[in-house]
Short mmCIF file of C-alpha atoms in Angstrom, two decimals:
data_model
loop_
_atom_site.label_atom_id
_atom_site.label_comp_id
_atom_site.label_asym_id
_atom_site.label_seq_id
_atom_site.Cartn_x
_atom_site.Cartn_y
_atom_site.Cartn_z
CA MET A 137 -16.51 190.91 -35.52
CA LYS A 138 -19.81 192.04 -33.77
CA PHE A 139 -21.44 189.20 -35.59
CA SER A 140 -18.98 186.46 -34.31
CA LYS A 141 -19.54 187.86 -30.70
CA THR A 142 -23.26 187.41 -31.00
CA LEU A 143 -22.70 184.09 -32.09
CA ILE A 144 -20.47 182.91 -29.21
CA ALA A 145 -22.46 184.78 -26.53
CA ALA A 146 -25.46 182.69 -27.79
CA SER A 147 -23.58 179.50 -27.88
CA LEU A 148 -21.82 179.29 -24.67
CA ALA A 149 -25.02 178.49 -22.55
CA PHE A 150 -23.06 175.70 -20.67
CA VAL A 151 -25.67 174.17 -19.04
CA SER A 152 -28.02 171.01 -20.08
CA ALA A 153 -30.61 168.98 -19.15
CA ASP A 154 -28.68 165.67 -19.76
CA SER A 155 -26.76 165.99 -16.44
CA PHE A 156 -29.67 165.33 -14.62
CA ALA A 157 -29.05 167.17 -11.34
CA ALA A 158 -29.59 171.04 -10.91
CA ALA A 159 -28.24 172.68 -13.88
CA PHE A 160 -24.64 171.06 -15.13
CA GLN A 161 -24.12 169.08 -11.36
CA LEU A 162 -23.60 165.39 -11.23
CA SER A 163 -24.78 163.22 -8.23
CA GLU A 164 -23.66 160.18 -9.82
CA GLN A 165 -20.38 159.63 -7.56
CA ASN A 166 -21.08 155.94 -6.64
CA ALA A 167 -23.89 153.33 -7.28
CA SER A 168 -24.26 152.58 -3.46
CA GLY A 169 -26.22 155.86 -2.81
CA LEU A 170 -28.04 155.62 -6.39
CA GLY A 171 -30.64 153.17 -4.81
CA ARG A 172 -31.22 155.62 -2.36
CA ALA A 173 -31.65 158.42 -4.25
CA TYR A 174 -28.17 159.78 -2.77
CA ALA A 175 -29.91 160.21 0.42
CA GLY A 176 -27.77 160.21 3.49
CA GLU A 177 -24.52 160.57 1.65
CA ALA A 178 -22.73 162.59 4.03
CA SER A 179 -23.56 160.46 7.13
CA ILE A 180 -23.48 156.71 5.91
CA ALA A 181 -20.39 154.94 5.46
CA ASP A 182 -21.22 152.27 2.67
CA ASP A 183 -18.04 152.25 1.41
CA ALA A 184 -14.78 153.92 0.20
CA SER A 185 -16.83 156.65 -1.66
CA VAL A 186 -17.28 158.74 1.13
CA VAL A 187 -14.05 160.45 -0.16
CA ALA A 188 -16.45 162.24 -2.58
CA ARG A 189 -18.97 163.12 -0.02
CA ASN A 190 -17.71 163.18 3.56
CA PRO A 191 -13.90 162.07 4.14
CA ALA A 192 -14.58 162.23 8.10
CA LEU A 193 -16.62 159.05 7.42
CA MET A 194 -13.06 157.32 6.72
CA THR A 195 -12.60 156.98 10.47
CA LEU A 196 -15.33 154.20 10.68
CA PHE A 197 -13.22 151.94 8.69
CA LYS A 198 -10.97 149.36 9.87
CA ASP A 199 -9.87 147.95 6.96
CA LYS A 200 -8.64 149.12 3.68
CA GLN A 201 -11.40 149.83 1.06
CA LEU A 202 -11.54 149.80 -2.67
CA SER A 203 -14.64 150.86 -4.70
CA VAL A 204 -14.95 151.08 -8.41
CA ALA A 205 -18.20 152.39 -9.82
CA ALA A 206 -20.19 153.00 -13.07
CA ILE A 207 -23.38 155.07 -13.63
CA GLY A 208 -24.94 154.71 -17.06
CA VAL A 209 -27.24 157.82 -17.99
CA ILE A 210 -30.11 157.01 -20.38
CA PRO A 211 -31.69 160.30 -21.15
CA ASP A 212 -35.03 161.09 -22.62
CA VAL A 213 -34.54 164.96 -23.33
CA SER A 214 -37.23 166.25 -26.32
CA LEU A 215 -37.53 169.71 -27.92
CA GLU A 216 -40.57 170.85 -29.76
CA GLY A 217 -41.12 173.98 -31.75
CA GLU A 218 -43.91 176.17 -30.76
CA GLY A 219 -43.16 178.83 -33.04
CA ALA A 220 -40.60 179.85 -35.59
CA PRO A 221 -39.44 183.06 -37.63
CA THR A 222 -40.92 183.64 -40.72
CA GLY A 223 -39.78 181.19 -43.55
CA ILE A 224 -38.54 178.40 -41.30
CA ASP A 225 -40.48 175.31 -40.97
CA GLN A 226 -41.73 174.80 -37.33
CA SER A 227 -41.70 171.13 -37.36
CA SER A 228 -37.77 171.48 -38.28
CA LEU A 229 -37.33 172.40 -34.56
CA ASP A 230 -38.47 169.38 -33.21
CA ASP A 231 -35.89 167.12 -31.97
CA ASP A 232 -36.75 164.00 -29.52
CA SER A 233 -32.96 163.21 -28.63
CA ILE A 234 -30.94 166.12 -27.99
CA ALA A 235 -28.70 164.53 -25.03
CA PRO A 236 -26.82 161.42 -25.84
CA SER A 237 -26.25 158.64 -23.45
CA ALA A 238 -23.13 158.58 -21.33
CA VAL A 239 -21.24 156.53 -18.59
CA VAL A 240 -19.97 158.23 -15.63
CA PRO A 241 -17.15 155.91 -13.45
CA ALA A 242 -15.55 156.84 -10.12
CA ALA A 243 -12.92 154.82 -8.04
CA TYR A 244 -11.94 155.29 -4.58
CA PHE A 245 -9.32 153.96 -1.94
CA THR A 246 -9.32 154.35 2.02
CA MET A 247 -7.11 153.52 4.39
CA PRO A 248 -6.67 153.63 8.20
CA TYR A 249 -3.00 155.10 8.74
CA SER A 250 -3.32 154.90 13.10
CA ASP A 251 -6.06 154.39 15.15
CA LYS A 252 -6.87 158.04 14.93
CA ILE A 253 -6.06 158.96 11.18
CA SER A 254 -7.18 157.55 7.90
CA LEU A 255 -6.20 158.33 4.29
CA GLY A 256 -8.26 158.52 1.32
CA PHE A 257 -8.03 159.02 -2.37
CA GLY A 258 -10.74 159.33 -5.27
CA ALA A 259 -11.32 160.01 -8.84
CA PHE A 260 -14.89 161.20 -9.84
CA SER A 261 -16.95 163.96 -11.31
CA ASN A 262 -18.71 166.68 -9.81
CA PHE A 263 -20.28 168.56 -12.99
CA GLY A 264 -20.80 167.49 -16.90
CA LEU A 265 -23.27 167.80 -19.61
CA SER A 266 -23.67 167.15 -23.30
CA THR A 267 -26.17 168.06 -25.72
CA ASP A 268 -25.96 167.52 -29.52
CA PHE A 269 -28.05 168.60 -32.49
CA ASP A 270 -27.94 167.72 -35.84
CA ASP A 271 -25.41 169.99 -37.82
CA ASP A 272 -28.47 171.50 -40.50
CA TYR A 273 -30.56 171.84 -37.31
CA ALA A 274 -32.63 174.65 -38.29
CA ALA A 275 -31.92 177.07 -34.94
CA GLY A 276 -28.35 176.06 -35.50
CA GLN A 277 -27.12 179.21 -34.17
CA ILE A 278 -28.39 178.63 -30.70
CA ALA A 279 -27.95 174.60 -30.91
CA GLY A 280 -25.14 172.16 -32.21
CA LYS A 281 -23.18 170.69 -29.89
CA THR A 282 -22.21 171.82 -26.06
CA GLU A 283 -20.19 169.58 -24.04
CA ILE A 284 -18.27 169.98 -20.58
CA PHE A 285 -16.25 167.03 -19.27
CA THR A 286 -14.47 167.14 -15.65
CA VAL A 287 -12.48 164.85 -13.51
CA ASN A 288 -12.04 165.37 -9.77
CA LEU A 289 -9.03 163.67 -8.15
CA ASN A 290 -9.12 164.12 -4.52
CA ALA A 291 -6.67 163.07 -1.65
CA SER A 292 -8.27 163.35 1.80
CA VAL A 293 -7.29 162.90 5.32
CA ALA A 294 -9.51 162.37 8.35
CA TYR A 295 -9.04 162.68 12.03
CA LYS A 296 -10.79 161.05 14.90
CA VAL A 297 -10.98 163.49 17.53
CA THR A 298 -13.17 161.30 20.02
CA GLU A 299 -15.42 157.94 19.43
CA LYS A 300 -18.24 160.29 18.44
CA PHE A 301 -16.56 162.99 16.40
CA SER A 302 -14.47 163.12 13.51
CA TYR A 303 -13.28 165.60 10.77
CA GLY A 304 -11.84 165.30 7.68
CA ILE A 305 -10.42 167.67 4.97
CA GLY A 306 -9.77 166.96 1.23
CA LEU A 307 -7.65 168.64 -1.63
CA ASN A 308 -9.28 168.60 -5.01
CA VAL A 309 -7.80 168.95 -8.23
CA VAL A 310 -10.45 169.62 -11.02
CA TYR A 311 -9.32 168.99 -14.73
CA ALA A 312 -12.03 170.46 -17.18
CA GLU A 313 -12.54 170.32 -20.92
CA ALA A 314 -15.27 172.31 -22.98
CA GLU A 315 -16.33 171.90 -26.29
CA ILE A 316 -18.97 174.23 -28.10
CA VAL A 317 -19.81 174.11 -31.99
CA ARG A 318 -22.51 176.21 -33.62
CA HIS A 319 -23.94 176.20 -37.12
CA LEU A 320 -25.50 178.97 -39.37
CA GLY A 321 -28.96 176.83 -39.54
CA GLU A 322 -31.80 178.28 -41.96
CA THR A 323 -31.31 181.70 -42.90
CA PRO A 324 -31.82 183.99 -45.82
CA LEU A 325 -27.91 183.80 -46.54
CA PRO A 326 -26.77 181.66 -49.45
CA TYR A 327 -24.73 179.10 -47.23
CA PRO A 328 -25.67 175.53 -46.27
CA ALA A 329 -27.49 175.04 -42.88
CA GLN A 330 -24.48 173.06 -41.49
CA THR A 331 -22.19 175.71 -42.34
CA GLU A 332 -19.77 176.18 -38.93
CA VAL A 333 -19.98 179.39 -37.38
CA VAL A 334 -18.48 178.81 -34.07
CA ASN A 335 -16.13 176.30 -32.78
CA LEU A 336 -14.67 176.49 -29.53
CA GLU A 337 -12.38 174.28 -27.41
CA GLY A 338 -10.49 174.65 -24.45
CA ASP A 339 -9.26 173.26 -21.08
CA ASP A 340 -8.04 174.07 -17.67
CA THR A 341 -7.11 172.78 -14.43
CA GLY A 342 -8.78 174.19 -11.17
CA TYR A 343 -8.70 173.63 -7.40
CA ALA A 344 -10.99 173.29 -4.51
CA LEU A 345 -10.82 172.18 -0.88
CA ASN A 346 -13.85 170.14 1.05
CA VAL A 347 -14.31 169.82 4.69
CA GLY A 348 -16.11 167.12 6.27
CA LEU A 349 -17.58 166.46 9.86
CA MET A 350 -19.19 163.24 11.35
CA TYR A 351 -21.17 163.06 14.74
CA GLN A 352 -22.03 159.85 16.14
CA LEU A 353 -25.06 160.93 18.41
CA ASP A 354 -25.17 157.12 20.01
CA GLU A 355 -24.76 153.48 18.10
CA ASN A 356 -27.99 153.92 16.12
CA SER A 357 -27.67 157.67 14.80
CA ARG A 358 -25.08 159.50 13.22
CA PHE A 359 -24.91 163.25 11.53
CA GLY A 360 -22.69 164.44 9.00
CA PHE A 361 -21.72 167.63 7.18
CA ASN A 362 -19.45 168.26 4.06
CA TYR A 363 -18.34 171.41 2.52
CA ARG A 364 -16.70 172.15 -1.07
CA THR A 365 -15.51 175.28 -2.10
CA GLU A 366 -15.70 177.07 -5.43
CA THR A 367 -13.48 175.96 -8.19
CA ASP A 368 -12.32 178.76 -10.70
CA ILE A 369 -11.90 177.36 -14.10
CA THR A 370 -10.50 179.23 -17.38
CA PHE A 371 -11.05 177.34 -20.62
CA GLU A 372 -8.31 178.28 -22.72
CA GLY A 373 -8.11 176.92 -26.20
CA THR A 374 -9.01 177.86 -29.95
CA TYR A 375 -11.93 179.56 -31.87
CA SER A 376 -12.73 179.33 -35.26
CA SER A 377 -15.72 180.26 -37.53
CA ALA A 378 -15.77 178.82 -41.38
CA ALA A 379 -18.64 181.06 -42.06
CA ARG A 380 -16.82 184.01 -41.66
CA GLY A 381 -13.26 182.65 -43.01
CA ILE A 382 -11.67 182.92 -39.50
CA ALA A 383 -9.06 180.30 -39.19
CA GLU A 384 -8.18 179.07 -35.36
CA ARG A 385 -7.45 182.00 -32.93
CA SER A 386 -6.93 181.71 -29.32
CA GLY A 387 -9.76 181.97 -27.19
CA SER A 388 -10.92 181.76 -23.36
CA VAL A 389 -14.03 181.67 -21.23
CA ASP A 390 -14.07 181.96 -17.58
CA ILE A 391 -16.67 180.25 -15.37
CA THR A 392 -16.90 179.34 -11.49
CA LEU A 393 -17.89 175.88 -10.36
CA PRO A 394 -20.02 176.64 -7.54
CA ALA A 395 -19.74 175.48 -3.64
CA ILE A 396 -21.52 172.92 -2.60
CA ALA A 397 -22.66 171.87 1.08
CA GLU A 398 -24.35 168.84 2.34
CA PHE A 399 -26.18 167.88 5.62
CA SER A 400 -27.12 164.24 6.54
CA GLY A 401 -28.77 162.16 9.18
CA SER A 402 -28.81 158.30 9.08
CA HIS A 403 -30.59 156.35 12.07
CA GLN A 404 -30.84 152.52 12.32
CA LEU A 405 -34.30 151.87 13.34
CA ASP A 406 -34.05 148.26 14.18
CA GLU A 407 -31.88 145.47 13.42
CA LYS A 408 -33.04 145.53 9.51
CA LEU A 409 -34.43 149.05 8.92
CA GLY A 410 -32.36 152.29 8.13
CA LEU A 411 -33.57 155.66 7.54
CA HIS A 412 -31.60 158.20 5.76
CA TYR A 413 -32.05 162.03 4.56
CA SER A 414 -30.03 164.57 3.33
CA VAL A 415 -30.38 168.61 2.06
CA LEU A 416 -27.84 169.70 -0.13
CA TRP A 417 -27.15 173.16 -1.12
CA THR A 418 -25.44 174.32 -4.29
CA GLY A 419 -24.22 178.05 -4.38
CA TRP A 420 -25.17 178.84 -8.14
CA SER A 421 -25.39 182.06 -7.39
CA SER A 422 -21.75 182.31 -7.99
CA PHE A 423 -22.45 181.48 -11.82
CA ASP A 424 -23.50 184.96 -12.62
CA LYS A 425 -22.15 185.64 -16.02
CA LEU A 426 -20.08 184.27 -18.95
CA GLU A 427 -17.29 186.05 -20.18
CA ALA A 428 -14.75 185.49 -23.05
CA GLU A 429 -11.64 186.92 -24.41
CA VAL A 430 -10.82 186.11 -28.20
CA GLY A 431 -7.51 186.62 -30.37
CA LEU A 432 -4.04 188.08 -29.50
CA PRO A 433 -4.05 190.71 -28.19
CA PRO A 434 -7.19 189.13 -26.27
CA GLU A 435 -10.34 191.46 -26.40
CA GLN A 436 -13.92 190.91 -24.91
CA GLY A 437 -15.51 188.57 -26.86
CA PHE A 438 -18.94 188.93 -25.10
CA GLU A 439 -20.39 189.26 -21.53
CA LYS A 440 -23.26 186.91 -20.93
CA THR A 441 -25.36 187.45 -18.08
CA GLU A 442 -26.78 183.92 -16.49
CA ASP A 443 -28.15 185.17 -12.86
CA PHE A 444 -28.37 181.56 -11.57
CA SER A 445 -29.66 181.27 -8.04
CA ASP A 446 -28.54 179.10 -5.13
CA SER A 447 -30.27 175.54 -5.31
CA PHE A 448 -31.41 173.03 -2.91
CA ARG A 449 -31.85 169.20 -3.18
CA TYR A 450 -33.94 167.10 -0.76
CA SER A 451 -33.64 163.14 -0.57
CA VAL A 452 -34.92 160.47 1.83
CA GLY A 453 -34.17 156.69 1.54
CA THR A 454 -34.30 153.92 3.51
CA ASP A 455 -32.36 150.42 3.46
CA TYR A 456 -33.88 146.79 4.66
CA GLN A 457 -31.37 143.98 5.47
CA LEU A 458 -33.56 141.15 3.72
CA ASN A 459 -30.87 138.63 4.81
CA GLU A 460 -27.15 137.94 5.74
CA ASP A 461 -26.01 138.62 2.11
CA ILE A 462 -28.85 140.99 0.58
CA LEU A 463 -29.55 144.74 1.50
CA LEU A 464 -32.48 146.61 -0.02
CA ARG A 465 -32.36 150.41 -0.73
CA ALA A 466 -34.85 152.76 -1.85
CA GLY A 467 -35.32 156.72 -1.96
CA VAL A 468 -36.76 159.64 -3.39
CA ALA A 469 -35.47 163.21 -4.17
CA PHE A 470 -36.37 166.58 -5.31
CA ASP A 471 -34.00 168.61 -7.37
CA GLU A 472 -34.34 172.26 -7.76
CA SER A 473 -33.33 174.29 -10.73
CA PRO A 474 -31.18 177.12 -10.34
CA VAL A 475 -32.19 178.60 -13.84
CA SER A 476 -34.69 181.23 -14.00
CA GLN A 477 -37.49 181.32 -16.61
CA ASP A 478 -36.07 184.19 -18.42
CA HIS A 479 -32.62 182.63 -18.91
CA LEU A 480 -33.83 178.95 -20.24
CA SER A 481 -32.67 178.29 -23.72
CA ILE A 482 -32.01 175.25 -26.08
CA SER A 483 -28.74 174.45 -24.25
CA ILE A 484 -30.27 175.33 -20.82
CA PRO A 485 -33.72 173.70 -20.87
CA ASP A 486 -33.40 172.80 -17.06
CA THR A 487 -36.05 172.03 -14.83
CA ASP A 488 -37.18 170.91 -11.29
CA ARG A 489 -36.70 167.12 -11.02
CA PHE A 490 -38.16 164.22 -8.88
CA TRP A 491 -35.86 161.07 -8.38
CA PHE A 492 -37.68 157.51 -7.81
CA SER A 493 -34.78 155.05 -6.97
CA PHE A 494 -34.14 151.48 -6.02
CA GLY A 495 -31.23 149.18 -5.61
CA GLY A 496 -29.69 146.83 -3.41
CA ASN A 497 -26.21 145.31 -2.09
CA TYR A 498 -25.16 141.83 -2.20
CA ALA A 499 -22.33 140.18 -0.15
CA ILE A 500 -20.01 138.02 -2.36
CA ASP A 501 -17.77 136.85 0.65
CA GLN A 502 -16.70 138.69 3.73
CA GLN A 503 -14.41 140.63 1.96
CA SER A 504 -16.14 141.67 -1.11
CA ASN A 505 -19.75 142.81 -2.46
CA VAL A 506 -21.50 144.45 -5.23
CA ASP A 507 -24.09 147.41 -5.67
CA LEU A 508 -26.47 147.88 -7.97
CA GLY A 509 -28.92 150.98 -8.39
CA VAL A 510 -31.57 152.34 -10.64
CA SER A 511 -33.10 156.10 -10.67
CA ILE A 512 -36.18 157.10 -12.46
CA ILE A 513 -35.84 160.79 -12.95
CA ARG A 514 -38.88 163.06 -14.05
CA GLY A 515 -38.65 166.60 -15.04
CA LYS A 516 -41.27 169.39 -15.61
CA THR A 517 -42.19 170.47 -18.96
CA GLN A 518 -40.80 173.74 -19.82
CA ASN A 519 -41.85 176.53 -22.42
CA PHE A 520 -39.65 179.48 -23.37
CA GLU A 521 -38.46 181.83 -26.26
CA GLU A 522 -35.12 182.37 -27.58
CA ASP A 523 -34.20 184.46 -30.44
CA GLY A 524 -37.35 184.43 -32.03
CA PHE A 525 -37.83 180.77 -31.63
CA GLU A 526 -40.72 179.14 -29.31
CA PHE A 527 -39.66 176.01 -27.84
CA GLU A 528 -41.36 173.25 -25.28
CA SER A 529 -38.85 170.90 -23.81
CA GLU A 530 -39.21 167.82 -21.51
CA GLY A 531 -36.33 166.03 -19.62
CA ASN A 532 -36.56 162.70 -18.29
CA ALA A 533 -33.71 159.79 -17.63
CA VAL A 534 -32.99 156.45 -16.17
CA LEU A 535 -29.79 155.74 -14.31
CA ILE A 536 -28.37 152.62 -13.89
CA GLY A 537 -25.23 151.62 -11.57
CA ALA A 538 -23.00 149.28 -10.51
CA GLN A 539 -20.18 149.07 -7.74
CA TYR A 540 -17.67 146.68 -6.70
CA ASN A 541 -16.28 146.76 -3.06
CA TYR A 542 -13.38 144.94 -1.48
CA LYS A 543 -11.78 145.41 1.73
CA PHE A 544 -8.48 143.98 2.73
#
């Protein structure tokens, strides 16, 4: 059992470069904010996607609002072997496509219930990742497939206290799935490299609250704040190992999705030009270790220290009303990694990132409009060692988003 515990501990590094925000956090809740690098998300009221980032802003809408968005993530995540244990070809560690492309969808609906109360509903994601190595990858015991998928269903209500101040609260139901597959890789053992040594699958549903505040300083300046609580998730599912002849057993892994807080400001500088900014904090220090139980009766499979640190994301953006129908957007952001140099791995090649974004909105008619956005994300090169292997990783990406908005 000691051998399988070691492999599970090595495999359950749940964080990857292809989420393209701090650790496995996602920023892509809409396409309208994408063009500003998501600056001002807690203070600007573009559309119904305010449900995700600050429900208090719903009180600014006089009509029912519907928004449907999709953001394509096109990663460029490469890994190069810098050193390998004796007997393993170092070039076999190189891989220029460890993160597959993905689409992040979202949908929202808001409606005024009365002069002071507004309601909203949303389906989106705050966390997710995917890395996928070839089955015969040389360092298969620390590589393989790592995937987390989450869906956040939100119901929110907002109340206008005065013409200048509103608050909102939302209930979040978070469904999460995880899959981790590891292979034997190149070893002295008389087994093919693609022999499966770990296969873990599980899912769970957790719950969280978020609270938003909005203050209208004057007709040209607005501030917003949103706080989202932690979400406890226990991935309950199955564990198996073909290499050890172990058929399916029950298994579970506990993680805590961190709390998130965002402060934003939005200012209309003149009739055409707007300025927006955000500081977003994520409480990654709650993600201090991974624990697993395997079999019936359950016994501890492993306990692995992660020791993440709280992180910040800073963004500033602008929009410009070119004419009656077209609004242009641009923004930059700095995304701080919570992962220390000592805890980097193939599945955690996380790094600080810079965002360079642009986009716009086109008004089709008085009821409908569309948003387009593009972000170019550049990550810092990282060098690290794991289980006797030495690596250099680099993670970049392009995000392309589109969104349709309708009011009625």
